[in-house]
Amino acid sequence: MLISPTRGFLWSDVETRALLNIWGEQDVQTALDGNFRNSHVYRDVASRLADLGFDRTPDQCRIRVKSLKRQYYQAKDGFRKNNGQLLKICKFYDEMERILSNRSSVDPQDMMETMDGPEEEGVGEPSYPLQPVKLEYPAYTIPVAVASDTIAAKQQNTSGVNFPGAPPTSARSKRGRKRCATLPLDKLLERFLEQSLEAEENFYRLEEHRLEQEERRREAEHARELHMLQTLGQMFSGITTVASMAPCSNSPARRFQNATVSPLSRLQPHPEPCVETLADRSFSLGGVTHQSMEGVLPLVKKMVPPLTSKKHKGQDGRIGIIGGCQEYTGAPYFAAISALKVGADLSHVFCTKDAATVIKSYSPELIVHPVLDSPNALGEVEKWLPRLHSVVVGPGLGRDDQLLNTAKEIIYKSKAKNIPVIVDADGLWLIAKQPSVIHGYPKAILTPNAMEFSRLYEAMHQETLGRADHHRDVQQLSLAMGNITVVLKGEEDIITDGNKVITCSQEGSGRRCGGQGDLLSGSLGVFAHWAFNSSPEVTKSSDLNPSLLAGLGATALTRQCNKQAFLKHGRSTTTSDMIQEISTAFQKLFES
């Protein structure tokens, strides 16, 4: 049954139980623990609730959970004081007890104070002026049982006759009520709590209205800041263009001009020398450091491990590819064989049973595991994870719910073992639906193309992507995902972790063929292993995240392979042709 969003906070029992089932899932609770900025988590909860047919906003879900927490702790406190008489106040006590019992380290009193404060703005004072909210509790008259003799005496006095020696009617009725008020104290407390809950619902309605106004104000400020940053970027771009076009005082054009001018003109003041390397230097714009590819590529060369006879098989990389179903068998093969061609020692493919035979027939070098659609798929993959140096999730995975859920659990297990995770293709579809799966993991790398990037951006920011220059958009997506590294594939590959941005301008070609992204993700799995296991001096000298070096190495190699294959095959270039160029392209970029 579809619930209208105009109902506000009037939740049905079915809808509330659906919310609690989603809120109590392990990934949601993990994302909420110790995270003050949790708006993206409740957007994820609202999205899952919408899949069940209940239309609720993230704010409504968050406030409903807060209300259920308050009722739970009030009922639990009443249970300790009144031997279980107040448990009926919290209808969903058992569900809340099941979820919150695993978080016993949190003090209930602290939890009540945390729920009363703003959750999305983080620690500190809110950025908006606080408006006092006046609550008026409706008057509630408690019925009191009155003895029958008192009622009879009152009925007799309605005739206006006063019996001799009888006290006034009002005094007698008051004494009768006082003597016969036998309502138990727990009943009074129960009615008082019901009245308090009703007033609390009124407060939440006012809070919902305030949150809507605050959200509109933040959106307006966000749009204004983006406009200012865009204007500032255009100013920097104009200054750089003018400086690069102006001839330097020591350039041949300037020397020729000085030799041909008249002696009188030489007395005029000359312009300041231009800065020819301004575009090649690192510069800071809005707190983000932009690095040139030429300055970072030597660091990538340093992290490539040397080939010596002292090494054993598997030391230079054991890569796992999570993907491959009946419809898509080429993508996992391209990723796995690219990893071997770049320099990995072993390449494992975890695919479905239907795809295993086909992928094995492509190459005998690959280790193929037909377990991805088995009943115990997670257990079959998990026993191999300690042997893997990195995993690539997504090539040829498909969008079957069972396969996506298995991939999600594999990502969780990889994070627990601190293994680098590269997410590509259909794995990005999973992340767009459930961002909390990968949020904040420092060894995660996303490799979206233009369409996949647009889907991720809209999922995280709830707005349409409209600008042509994506440098700022990629940075914002990385920040929203918890500073994980994002590699946006396009005319120029943009690599950022939210703090630093590297643009890969390596020359490629105009030919784009299916499977080129799989070559990138497979080689990125190898570069990620090398980067995170390289000497600390490589990253400390430049203060660069290892995943940024891995991203630049993989994108530069892919572009060079594309260029070399295009020079030989032209329009008929395919991914198989590019894979044949990995050896010479790698030698030219990283070993020359």
Coordinates of C-alpha atoms in Angstrom, one line a residue:
M1 CA 0.0 0.0 0.0
L2 CA 1.5 3.4 -1.1
I3 CA 1.4 5.9 1.7
S4 CA 0.9 9.5 0.8
P5 CA 3.7 11.8 2.0
T6 CA 1.1 14.4 3.2
R7 CA 0.4 12.1 6.2
G8 CA 3.5 13.5 7.9
F9 CA 4.3 11.4 11.0
L10 CA 1.2 9.2 11.1
W11 CA 2.8 5.8 10.5
S12 CA 0.9 2.6 10.3
D13 CA 2.1 -0.5 12.2
V14 CA 3.0 -2.3 8.9
E15 CA 5.0 0.7 7.8
T16 CA 6.8 1.1 11.1
R17 CA 7.8 -2.6 11.2
A18 CA 9.2 -2.3 7.7
L19 CA 11.2 0.8 8.8
L20 CA 12.6 -1.1 11.8
N21 CA 13.6 -4.1 9.7
I22 CA 15.6 -1.8 7.4
W23 CA 17.0 0.4 10.2
G24 CA 18.1 -2.7 12.1
E25 CA 20.2 -4.1 9.3
Q26 CA 23.9 -4.5 10.0
D27 CA 25.2 -2.1 7.3
V28 CA 22.8 0.7 8.4
Q29 CA 23.7 0.3 12.1
T30 CA 27.4 0.3 11.2
A31 CA 27.1 3.4 9.1
L32 CA 25.2 5.2 12.0
D33 CA 27.6 4.3 14.8
G34 CA 29.8 7.3 15.7
N35 CA 28.7 9.2 12.5
F36 CA 27.2 12.6 13.2
R37 CA 26.7 13.3 9.5
N38 CA 24.2 10.6 8.6
S39 CA 21.8 12.2 6.2
H40 CA 23.1 9.8 3.4
V41 CA 22.2 6.8 5.6
Y42 CA 18.6 7.9 6.0
R43 CA 18.4 8.6 2.3
D44 CA 19.4 5.0 1.8
V45 CA 16.8 3.8 4.4
A46 CA 14.1 5.9 2.6
S47 CA 15.1 4.4 -0.8
R48 CA 14.8 0.8 0.6
L49 CA 11.5 1.7 2.2
A50 CA 10.2 3.0 -1.2
D51 CA 11.2 -0.3 -2.8
L52 CA 8.7 -1.9 -0.4
G53 CA 5.9 0.5 -1.5
F54 CA 6.1 3.1 1.3
D55 CA 6.8 6.7 0.3
R56 CA 8.7 8.5 3.1
T57 CA 11.3 11.2 3.1
P58 CA 14.7 10.7 4.8
D59 CA 13.7 13.3 7.5
Q60 CA 10.5 11.5 8.2
C61 CA 12.4 8.2 8.6
R62 CA 14.9 9.8 10.9
I63 CA 12.3 11.5 13.2
R64 CA 10.2 8.4 13.3
V65 CA 13.2 6.4 14.5
K66 CA 13.9 9.1 17.2
S67 CA 10.3 8.8 18.4
L68 CA 10.5 5.0 18.6
K69 CA 13.8 5.3 20.6
R70 CA 12.3 7.7 23.0
Q71 CA 9.2 5.4 23.6
Y72 CA 11.5 2.4 24.0
Y73 CA 13.7 4.1 26.7
Q74 CA 10.7 5.4 28.5
A75 CA 9.1 2.0 28.5
K76 CA 12.3 0.4 29.6
D77 CA 12.7 2.8 32.5
G78 CA 9.1 2.2 33.5
F79 CA 9.7 -1.5 33.4
R80 CA 12.5 -1.1 36.0
K81 CA 10.4 1.1 38.2
N82 CA 6.9 -0.5 37.9
N83 CA 7.6 -4.2 37.3
G84 CA 6.6 -4.2 33.6
Q85 CA 3.3 -2.3 33.8
L86 CA 4.4 0.4 31.3
L87 CA 5.6 -1.9 28.5
K88 CA 2.3 -1.5 26.7
I89 CA 3.3 2.2 26.0
C90 CA 5.9 1.1 23.5
K91 CA 4.1 -1.1 20.9
F92 CA 7.3 -2.0 19.2
Y93 CA 9.3 -2.8 22.4
D94 CA 10.4 -6.2 21.3
E95 CA 11.7 -5.0 17.9
M96 CA 13.6 -2.1 19.5
E97 CA 15.0 -4.4 22.2
R98 CA 16.4 -6.8 19.5
I99 CA 18.1 -3.9 17.6
L100 CA 19.4 -1.8 20.5
S101 CA 20.5 -4.7 22.8
N102 CA 23.5 -5.1 20.6
R103 CA 24.5 -1.5 21.4
S104 CA 24.5 -1.9 25.2
S105 CA 27.6 0.2 25.5
V106 CA 25.6 3.3 24.9
D107 CA 24.0 4.9 27.9
P108 CA 20.2 5.4 27.5
Q109 CA 20.4 8.8 29.0
D110 CA 23.1 9.9 26.6
M111 CA 21.0 8.4 23.8
M112 CA 18.0 10.5 24.8
E113 CA 20.2 13.7 24.8
T114 CA 21.7 12.8 21.4
M115 CA 18.2 12.3 19.9
D116 CA 17.1 15.8 21.1
G117 CA 20.0 17.5 19.3
P118 CA 20.6 17.9 15.5
E119 CA 22.0 14.8 13.9
E120 CA 23.0 16.1 10.5
E121 CA 25.1 19.2 11.4
G122 CA 27.7 17.3 13.3
V123 CA 29.3 18.5 16.6
G124 CA 29.1 22.1 17.6
E125 CA 26.6 24.9 17.3
P126 CA 24.0 24.7 14.4
S127 CA 24.5 27.1 11.6
Y128 CA 20.9 28.5 11.9
P129 CA 19.4 30.6 14.7
L130 CA 17.5 28.5 17.1
Q131 CA 13.8 29.3 17.3
P132 CA 12.0 28.5 20.6
V133 CA 9.1 26.1 20.2
K134 CA 6.2 26.6 22.6
L135 CA 4.4 23.4 23.4
E136 CA 0.9 23.6 24.8
Y137 CA -0.3 20.3 26.4
P138 CA -4.0 19.8 25.9
A139 CA -6.0 19.7 29.1
Y140 CA -7.0 16.2 30.1
T141 CA -9.5 15.5 32.8
I142 CA -8.9 12.2 34.7
P143 CA -12.2 10.5 35.5
V144 CA -12.5 9.6 39.2
A145 CA -14.9 6.9 40.5
V146 CA -17.4 8.3 43.0
A147 CA -19.2 6.3 45.6
S148 CA -22.9 5.6 45.1
D149 CA -24.0 7.2 48.4
T150 CA -22.3 10.4 47.4
I151 CA -24.1 10.4 44.1
A152 CA -27.4 9.8 45.8
A153 CA -26.8 12.6 48.2
K154 CA -25.9 14.9 45.3
Q155 CA -29.1 14.0 43.5
Q156 CA -31.2 14.7 46.6
N157 CA -29.6 18.2 46.9
T158 CA -30.6 19.1 43.4
S159 CA -34.1 19.9 44.7
G160 CA -32.6 22.7 46.8
V161 CA -33.6 21.2 50.2
N162 CA -31.0 21.3 52.9
F163 CA -31.3 18.7 55.6
P164 CA -30.7 19.8 59.2
G165 CA -27.1 19.4 60.2
A166 CA -25.9 18.5 56.7
P167 CA -22.9 20.3 55.4
P168 CA -23.0 22.2 52.1
T169 CA -23.3 20.1 48.9
S170 CA -20.0 21.3 47.4
A171 CA -18.1 20.3 50.6
R172 CA -19.8 16.9 50.8
S173 CA -19.0 16.1 47.2
K174 CA -15.4 17.1 47.5
R175 CA -15.0 14.9 50.6
G176 CA -16.7 12.0 48.8
R177 CA -14.4 12.3 45.7
K178 CA -11.3 12.5 48.0
R179 CA -12.3 9.4 49.9
C180 CA -13.3 7.3 46.9
A181 CA -10.5 8.2 44.4
T182 CA -9.1 4.7 44.1
L183 CA -7.5 5.1 40.6
P184 CA -4.1 3.3 40.8
L185 CA -0.9 5.3 40.5
D186 CA 0.3 3.2 37.5
K187 CA -2.9 4.0 35.6
L188 CA -2.4 7.7 36.3
L189 CA 1.2 7.5 35.1
E190 CA 0.1 5.5 32.0
R191 CA -2.4 8.2 31.0
F192 CA 0.1 10.9 31.7
L193 CA 2.6 9.2 29.3
E194 CA 0.0 8.9 26.7
Q195 CA -0.7 12.6 26.9
S196 CA 3.0 13.3 26.7
L197 CA 3.4 11.2 23.6
E198 CA 0.5 13.1 22.0
A199 CA 2.3 16.4 22.7
E200 CA 5.5 14.9 21.4
E201 CA 3.8 14.1 18.1
N202 CA 2.8 17.7 17.8
F203 CA 6.4 18.8 18.4
Y204 CA 7.6 16.5 15.7
R205 CA 5.2 18.0 13.2
L206 CA 6.6 21.5 14.0
E207 CA 10.1 20.1 13.7
E208 CA 9.3 18.6 10.3
H209 CA 8.2 22.1 9.1
R210 CA 11.4 23.6 10.5
L211 CA 13.6 21.0 8.8
E212 CA 11.9 21.7 5.4
Q213 CA 12.6 25.4 5.7
E214 CA 16.2 24.7 6.8
E215 CA 16.7 22.4 3.8
R216 CA 15.6 25.0 1.4
R217 CA 17.9 27.5 3.0
R218 CA 20.9 25.2 2.7
E219 CA 20.1 24.5 -0.9
A220 CA 20.1 28.2 -1.7
E221 CA 23.4 28.7 0.1
H222 CA 24.9 25.7 -1.7
A223 CA 23.8 27.0 -5.1
R224 CA 25.3 30.4 -4.3
E225 CA 28.6 28.9 -3.2
L226 CA 28.9 26.8 -6.3
H227 CA 28.3 29.9 -8.4
M228 CA 31.0 31.8 -6.6
L229 CA 33.5 28.9 -7.0
Q230 CA 32.7 28.5 -10.7
T231 CA 33.2 32.3 -11.2
L232 CA 36.5 32.0 -9.3
G233 CA 37.6 29.1 -11.5
Q234 CA 36.8 31.0 -14.6
M235 CA 38.9 33.9 -13.3
F236 CA 41.9 31.5 -12.7
S237 CA 41.4 30.0 -16.1
G238 CA 41.4 33.5 -17.7
I239 CA 44.6 34.5 -15.9
T240 CA 46.4 31.3 -16.9
T241 CA 45.4 31.8 -20.5
V242 CA 46.6 35.4 -20.7
A243 CA 49.8 34.6 -18.9
S244 CA 50.6 31.6 -21.2
M245 CA 49.8 33.7 -24.3
A246 CA 52.0 36.7 -23.3
P247 CA 55.6 36.2 -24.5
C248 CA 58.2 36.0 -21.8
S249 CA 61.0 38.5 -21.6
N250 CA 63.6 35.7 -22.2
S251 CA 61.6 34.0 -25.0
P252 CA 62.8 34.2 -28.6
A253 CA 59.7 36.3 -29.5
R254 CA 60.6 38.8 -26.8
R255 CA 64.2 38.9 -27.7
F256 CA 63.3 39.6 -31.3
Q257 CA 60.9 42.3 -30.3
N258 CA 63.6 44.0 -28.1
A259 CA 66.1 43.9 -30.9
T260 CA 63.7 45.6 -33.4
V261 CA 62.2 48.3 -31.2
S262 CA 63.5 51.9 -31.3
P263 CA 65.8 53.2 -28.6
L264 CA 63.1 55.5 -27.4
S265 CA 60.6 52.7 -26.9
R266 CA 63.2 50.9 -24.7
L267 CA 62.8 53.6 -22.2
Q268 CA 59.2 52.6 -21.7
P269 CA 58.5 50.2 -18.8
H270 CA 58.4 46.6 -19.9
P271 CA 55.7 44.2 -18.7
E272 CA 56.5 41.8 -15.9
P273 CA 58.0 38.5 -17.0
C274 CA 55.2 35.9 -17.6
V275 CA 55.0 32.6 -15.8
E276 CA 55.1 29.9 -18.4
T277 CA 54.8 27.0 -15.9
L278 CA 51.7 28.3 -14.2
A279 CA 49.5 25.6 -15.8
D280 CA 52.0 22.9 -14.9
R281 CA 52.3 23.8 -11.2
S282 CA 50.1 22.5 -8.4
F283 CA 47.6 25.1 -7.3
S284 CA 44.9 25.3 -4.7
L285 CA 41.3 26.3 -5.5
G286 CA 38.6 26.1 -2.8
G287 CA 40.7 23.9 -0.5
V288 CA 41.5 21.4 -3.2
T289 CA 45.1 20.8 -4.5
H290 CA 45.3 20.2 -8.2
Q291 CA 48.4 18.2 -9.3
S292 CA 49.8 17.9 -12.8
M293 CA 50.3 14.4 -14.3
E294 CA 53.9 15.1 -15.1
G295 CA 54.7 15.8 -11.4
V296 CA 53.1 12.6 -10.1
L297 CA 54.1 10.1 -12.8
P298 CA 57.7 9.7 -11.5
L299 CA 56.2 8.6 -8.2
V300 CA 54.2 5.9 -9.9
K301 CA 57.4 4.6 -11.5
K302 CA 59.0 4.4 -8.0
M303 CA 56.1 2.2 -6.6
V304 CA 56.4 -0.4 -9.4
P305 CA 58.2 -3.4 -7.8
P306 CA 61.5 -4.4 -9.5
L307 CA 61.8 -7.9 -11.0
T308 CA 64.3 -10.0 -9.1
S309 CA 65.1 -13.7 -8.8
K310 CA 64.5 -13.7 -5.1
K311 CA 60.7 -13.3 -5.4
H312 CA 58.2 -16.1 -5.2
K313 CA 55.0 -16.7 -7.1
G314 CA 52.2 -14.5 -5.9
Q315 CA 54.3 -11.8 -4.3
D316 CA 53.7 -9.2 -7.0
G317 CA 49.9 -9.6 -6.8
R318 CA 47.0 -12.0 -6.5
I319 CA 44.0 -10.3 -7.9
G320 CA 40.3 -11.4 -7.5
I321 CA 37.7 -10.5 -10.1
I322 CA 34.1 -10.7 -8.7
G323 CA 31.8 -10.9 -11.8
G324 CA 30.8 -12.9 -14.8
C325 CA 27.3 -14.3 -15.5
Q326 CA 25.6 -16.1 -18.4
E327 CA 25.1 -12.9 -20.4
Y328 CA 28.5 -11.2 -19.7
T329 CA 31.7 -13.4 -19.9
G330 CA 34.0 -11.0 -21.8
A331 CA 34.2 -8.3 -19.1
P332 CA 35.7 -10.5 -16.3
Y333 CA 38.1 -12.0 -18.8
F334 CA 39.4 -8.6 -19.9
A335 CA 39.9 -7.5 -16.3
A336 CA 41.6 -10.7 -15.2
I337 CA 43.9 -11.0 -18.2
S338 CA 44.8 -7.3 -18.0
A339 CA 45.9 -7.8 -14.4
L340 CA 48.2 -10.6 -15.5
K341 CA 49.6 -8.6 -18.4
V342 CA 50.4 -5.6 -16.1
G343 CA 52.4 -7.8 -13.7
A344 CA 50.2 -9.7 -11.3
D345 CA 51.3 -13.3 -10.7
L346 CA 47.8 -14.8 -10.2
S347 CA 44.4 -13.8 -11.4
H348 CA 41.2 -15.4 -9.9
V349 CA 37.7 -15.0 -11.4
F350 CA 34.7 -15.7 -9.2
C351 CA 31.7 -16.1 -11.6
T352 CA 28.5 -18.0 -12.0
K353 CA 28.4 -21.7 -13.0
D354 CA 27.1 -20.8 -16.5
A355 CA 29.9 -18.4 -17.3
A356 CA 32.8 -20.5 -15.9
T357 CA 33.3 -22.8 -18.8
V358 CA 33.2 -20.0 -21.3
I359 CA 35.8 -17.9 -19.4
K360 CA 38.1 -20.9 -19.0
S361 CA 38.0 -21.4 -22.7
Y362 CA 39.4 -17.9 -23.2
S363 CA 42.7 -18.5 -21.5
P364 CA 44.3 -21.2 -19.4
E365 CA 46.2 -18.6 -17.3
L366 CA 43.1 -17.7 -15.3
I367 CA 41.9 -19.5 -12.2
V368 CA 38.1 -19.7 -12.5
H369 CA 35.8 -20.4 -9.5
P370 CA 32.1 -21.2 -10.6
V371 CA 30.6 -20.3 -7.2
L372 CA 29.0 -16.9 -7.4
D373 CA 25.4 -18.3 -7.8
S374 CA 25.9 -21.2 -5.4
P375 CA 23.9 -21.4 -2.1
N376 CA 27.1 -20.9 -0.1
A377 CA 28.6 -18.3 -2.5
L378 CA 29.9 -16.0 0.3
G379 CA 31.6 -18.8 2.2
E380 CA 33.3 -20.1 -1.0
V381 CA 34.7 -16.7 -1.8
E382 CA 35.6 -15.8 1.8
K383 CA 38.0 -18.7 2.1
W384 CA 40.0 -17.2 -0.8
L385 CA 40.1 -13.6 0.5
P386 CA 43.1 -14.0 2.8
R387 CA 45.2 -15.0 -0.3
L388 CA 44.1 -12.0 -2.4
H389 CA 45.9 -8.7 -2.5
S390 CA 42.9 -6.8 -4.0
V391 CA 39.5 -7.4 -5.4
V392 CA 37.7 -5.9 -8.4
V393 CA 33.9 -6.0 -8.0
G394 CA 31.5 -5.5 -11.0
P395 CA 32.9 -6.6 -14.4
G396 CA 30.1 -8.7 -16.0
L397 CA 28.3 -9.0 -12.6
G398 CA 24.8 -8.2 -13.9
R399 CA 22.0 -6.9 -11.9
D400 CA 20.4 -10.0 -10.5
D401 CA 19.4 -9.4 -6.8
Q402 CA 21.1 -12.6 -5.6
L403 CA 24.4 -11.7 -7.3
L404 CA 24.3 -8.1 -6.1
N405 CA 23.6 -9.2 -2.5
T406 CA 26.5 -11.6 -2.7
A407 CA 28.8 -8.9 -4.1
K408 CA 27.7 -6.6 -1.2
E409 CA 28.7 -9.2 1.4
I410 CA 32.0 -9.8 -0.3
I411 CA 32.7 -6.0 -0.1
Y412 CA 32.0 -6.2 3.6
K413 CA 34.3 -9.1 4.1
S414 CA 37.1 -7.4 2.1
K415 CA 36.8 -4.3 4.2
A416 CA 37.1 -6.3 7.3
K417 CA 40.3 -7.8 6.0
N418 CA 41.7 -4.4 4.9
I419 CA 41.9 -5.4 1.2
P420 CA 41.8 -2.7 -1.5
V421 CA 38.4 -2.8 -3.3
I422 CA 37.9 -1.5 -6.9
V423 CA 34.3 -1.1 -7.9
D424 CA 33.3 -0.9 -11.6
A425 CA 30.4 -1.5 -14.0
D426 CA 27.4 -3.2 -12.3
G427 CA 29.2 -2.9 -8.9
L428 CA 28.6 0.9 -9.2
W429 CA 24.9 0.2 -9.7
L430 CA 24.9 -1.5 -6.3
I431 CA 26.8 1.5 -4.7
A432 CA 24.2 3.9 -6.2
K433 CA 21.4 2.0 -4.6
Q434 CA 23.2 1.4 -1.2
P435 CA 26.1 4.0 -0.7
S436 CA 26.7 2.8 2.9
V437 CA 28.2 -0.4 1.5
I438 CA 31.5 1.4 0.6
H439 CA 31.1 4.7 2.4
G440 CA 34.3 6.0 4.0
Y441 CA 36.5 3.0 3.2
P442 CA 40.0 4.5 2.6
K443 CA 41.1 1.6 0.3
A444 CA 38.1 1.8 -2.0
I445 CA 38.4 3.1 -5.6
L446 CA 35.3 3.8 -7.8
T447 CA 35.8 3.9 -11.6
P448 CA 32.6 5.4 -13.2
N449 CA 32.0 6.5 -16.7
A450 CA 29.9 9.5 -17.5
M451 CA 26.5 7.7 -17.1
E452 CA 27.6 5.9 -13.9
F453 CA 29.0 9.1 -12.5
S454 CA 25.7 10.9 -13.1
R455 CA 23.8 8.1 -11.3
L456 CA 26.1 8.2 -8.3
Y457 CA 26.0 12.0 -8.1
E458 CA 22.2 12.2 -8.2
A459 CA 22.0 9.4 -5.6
M460 CA 24.2 11.2 -3.1
H461 CA 23.1 14.8 -3.7
Q462 CA 19.5 14.4 -4.8
E463 CA 19.9 16.8 -7.7
T464 CA 20.6 16.5 -11.4
L465 CA 24.1 16.8 -12.7
G466 CA 24.1 19.8 -15.1
R467 CA 27.6 21.3 -15.5
A468 CA 30.0 20.5 -18.3
D469 CA 33.2 20.8 -16.1
H470 CA 33.2 17.9 -13.7
H471 CA 36.3 18.7 -11.7
R472 CA 34.2 20.2 -8.9
D473 CA 31.5 17.5 -9.2
V474 CA 34.0 14.7 -8.8
Q475 CA 35.4 16.3 -5.7
Q476 CA 32.0 16.7 -4.2
L477 CA 31.1 13.1 -4.9
S478 CA 34.3 11.9 -3.2
L479 CA 33.6 14.0 -0.1
A480 CA 30.0 12.8 0.0
M481 CA 31.2 9.2 -0.1
G482 CA 33.6 9.7 2.8
N483 CA 36.8 10.8 0.8
I484 CA 37.1 7.6 -1.1
T485 CA 39.0 7.8 -4.4
V486 CA 36.9 8.4 -7.6
V487 CA 38.3 7.9 -11.1
L488 CA 36.0 9.6 -13.6
K489 CA 36.7 8.2 -17.1
G490 CA 36.2 10.7 -20.0
E491 CA 38.0 13.0 -22.4
E492 CA 40.5 13.5 -19.5
D493 CA 40.5 11.1 -16.6
I494 CA 39.9 12.9 -13.3
I495 CA 41.2 11.2 -10.1
T496 CA 40.4 12.7 -6.7
D497 CA 40.1 11.7 -3.1
G498 CA 38.2 14.9 -2.2
N499 CA 41.4 16.7 -1.1
K500 CA 43.7 16.4 -4.1
V501 CA 42.8 16.2 -7.8
I502 CA 45.0 14.7 -10.6
T503 CA 44.0 15.0 -14.2
C504 CA 45.4 12.3 -16.5
S505 CA 46.0 14.0 -19.9
Q506 CA 47.9 11.1 -21.4
E507 CA 47.2 11.0 -25.2
G508 CA 44.8 8.3 -26.3
S509 CA 42.6 8.2 -29.4
G510 CA 39.0 8.8 -30.5
R511 CA 38.2 5.1 -30.5
R512 CA 36.1 3.9 -27.6
C513 CA 35.4 0.1 -27.6
G514 CA 33.5 -2.1 -25.2
G515 CA 35.8 -3.6 -22.6
Q516 CA 38.2 -0.7 -22.3
G517 CA 36.9 0.1 -18.8
D518 CA 37.5 -3.6 -17.8
L519 CA 41.2 -3.2 -18.9
L520 CA 41.4 -0.2 -16.6
S521 CA 39.7 -1.9 -13.6
G522 CA 41.9 -5.0 -13.9
S523 CA 45.2 -3.0 -14.1
L524 CA 44.0 -0.8 -11.3
G525 CA 43.7 -3.8 -9.0
V526 CA 47.4 -4.5 -9.6
F527 CA 48.5 -0.8 -9.2
A528 CA 46.4 -0.6 -6.0
H529 CA 48.3 -3.5 -4.5
W530 CA 51.6 -2.0 -5.4
A531 CA 50.7 1.5 -4.2
F532 CA 49.5 0.3 -0.7
N533 CA 52.5 -1.9 -0.3
S534 CA 55.2 0.5 -1.7
S535 CA 57.8 2.3 0.4
P536 CA 56.4 5.0 2.7
E537 CA 58.8 7.5 1.2
V538 CA 57.0 7.3 -2.1
T539 CA 53.7 8.8 -0.7
K540 CA 55.1 10.8 2.2
S541 CA 57.4 12.9 0.0
S542 CA 54.3 14.2 -2.0
D543 CA 51.6 13.7 0.7
L544 CA 49.5 11.8 -1.8
N545 CA 47.0 9.1 -1.1
P546 CA 48.3 5.7 -2.5
S547 CA 45.0 5.2 -4.3
L548 CA 45.6 8.4 -6.3
L549 CA 49.0 7.0 -7.5
A550 CA 47.3 3.8 -8.5
G551 CA 44.5 5.6 -10.3
L552 CA 47.0 7.7 -12.3
G553 CA 49.1 4.6 -13.2
A554 CA 46.1 2.6 -14.5
T555 CA 44.5 5.5 -16.5
A556 CA 47.8 6.5 -18.1
L557 CA 48.5 2.9 -19.1
T558 CA 45.0 2.4 -20.5
R559 CA 45.3 5.5 -22.6
Q560 CA 48.7 4.6 -23.9
C561 CA 47.4 1.1 -24.9
N562 CA 44.5 2.8 -26.7
K563 CA 46.9 5.1 -28.6
Q564 CA 49.3 2.4 -29.7
A565 CA 46.5 0.0 -30.8
F566 CA 44.7 2.8 -32.8
L567 CA 47.9 3.6 -34.7
K568 CA 48.0 -0.1 -35.9
H569 CA 44.3 -0.8 -36.4
G570 CA 42.5 2.5 -36.7
R571 CA 38.7 2.2 -36.4
S572 CA 38.8 -1.5 -36.1
T573 CA 40.6 -1.3 -32.8
T574 CA 39.2 -3.6 -30.1
T575 CA 40.0 -4.3 -26.4
S576 CA 41.9 -7.4 -27.4
D577 CA 44.2 -5.2 -29.6
M578 CA 44.7 -2.9 -26.6
I579 CA 45.6 -5.8 -24.3
Q580 CA 48.3 -6.9 -26.8
E581 CA 49.9 -3.4 -26.3
I582 CA 50.1 -3.5 -22.5
S583 CA 53.7 -4.8 -22.5
T584 CA 55.2 -2.1 -24.7
A585 CA 53.0 0.7 -23.2
F586 CA 54.0 -0.3 -19.6
Q587 CA 57.7 -0.3 -20.6
K588 CA 57.4 3.1 -22.2
L589 CA 55.6 4.8 -19.3
F590 CA 57.1 3.2 -16.2
E591 CA 60.4 1.5 -17.2
S592 CA 62.0 3.9 -19.7

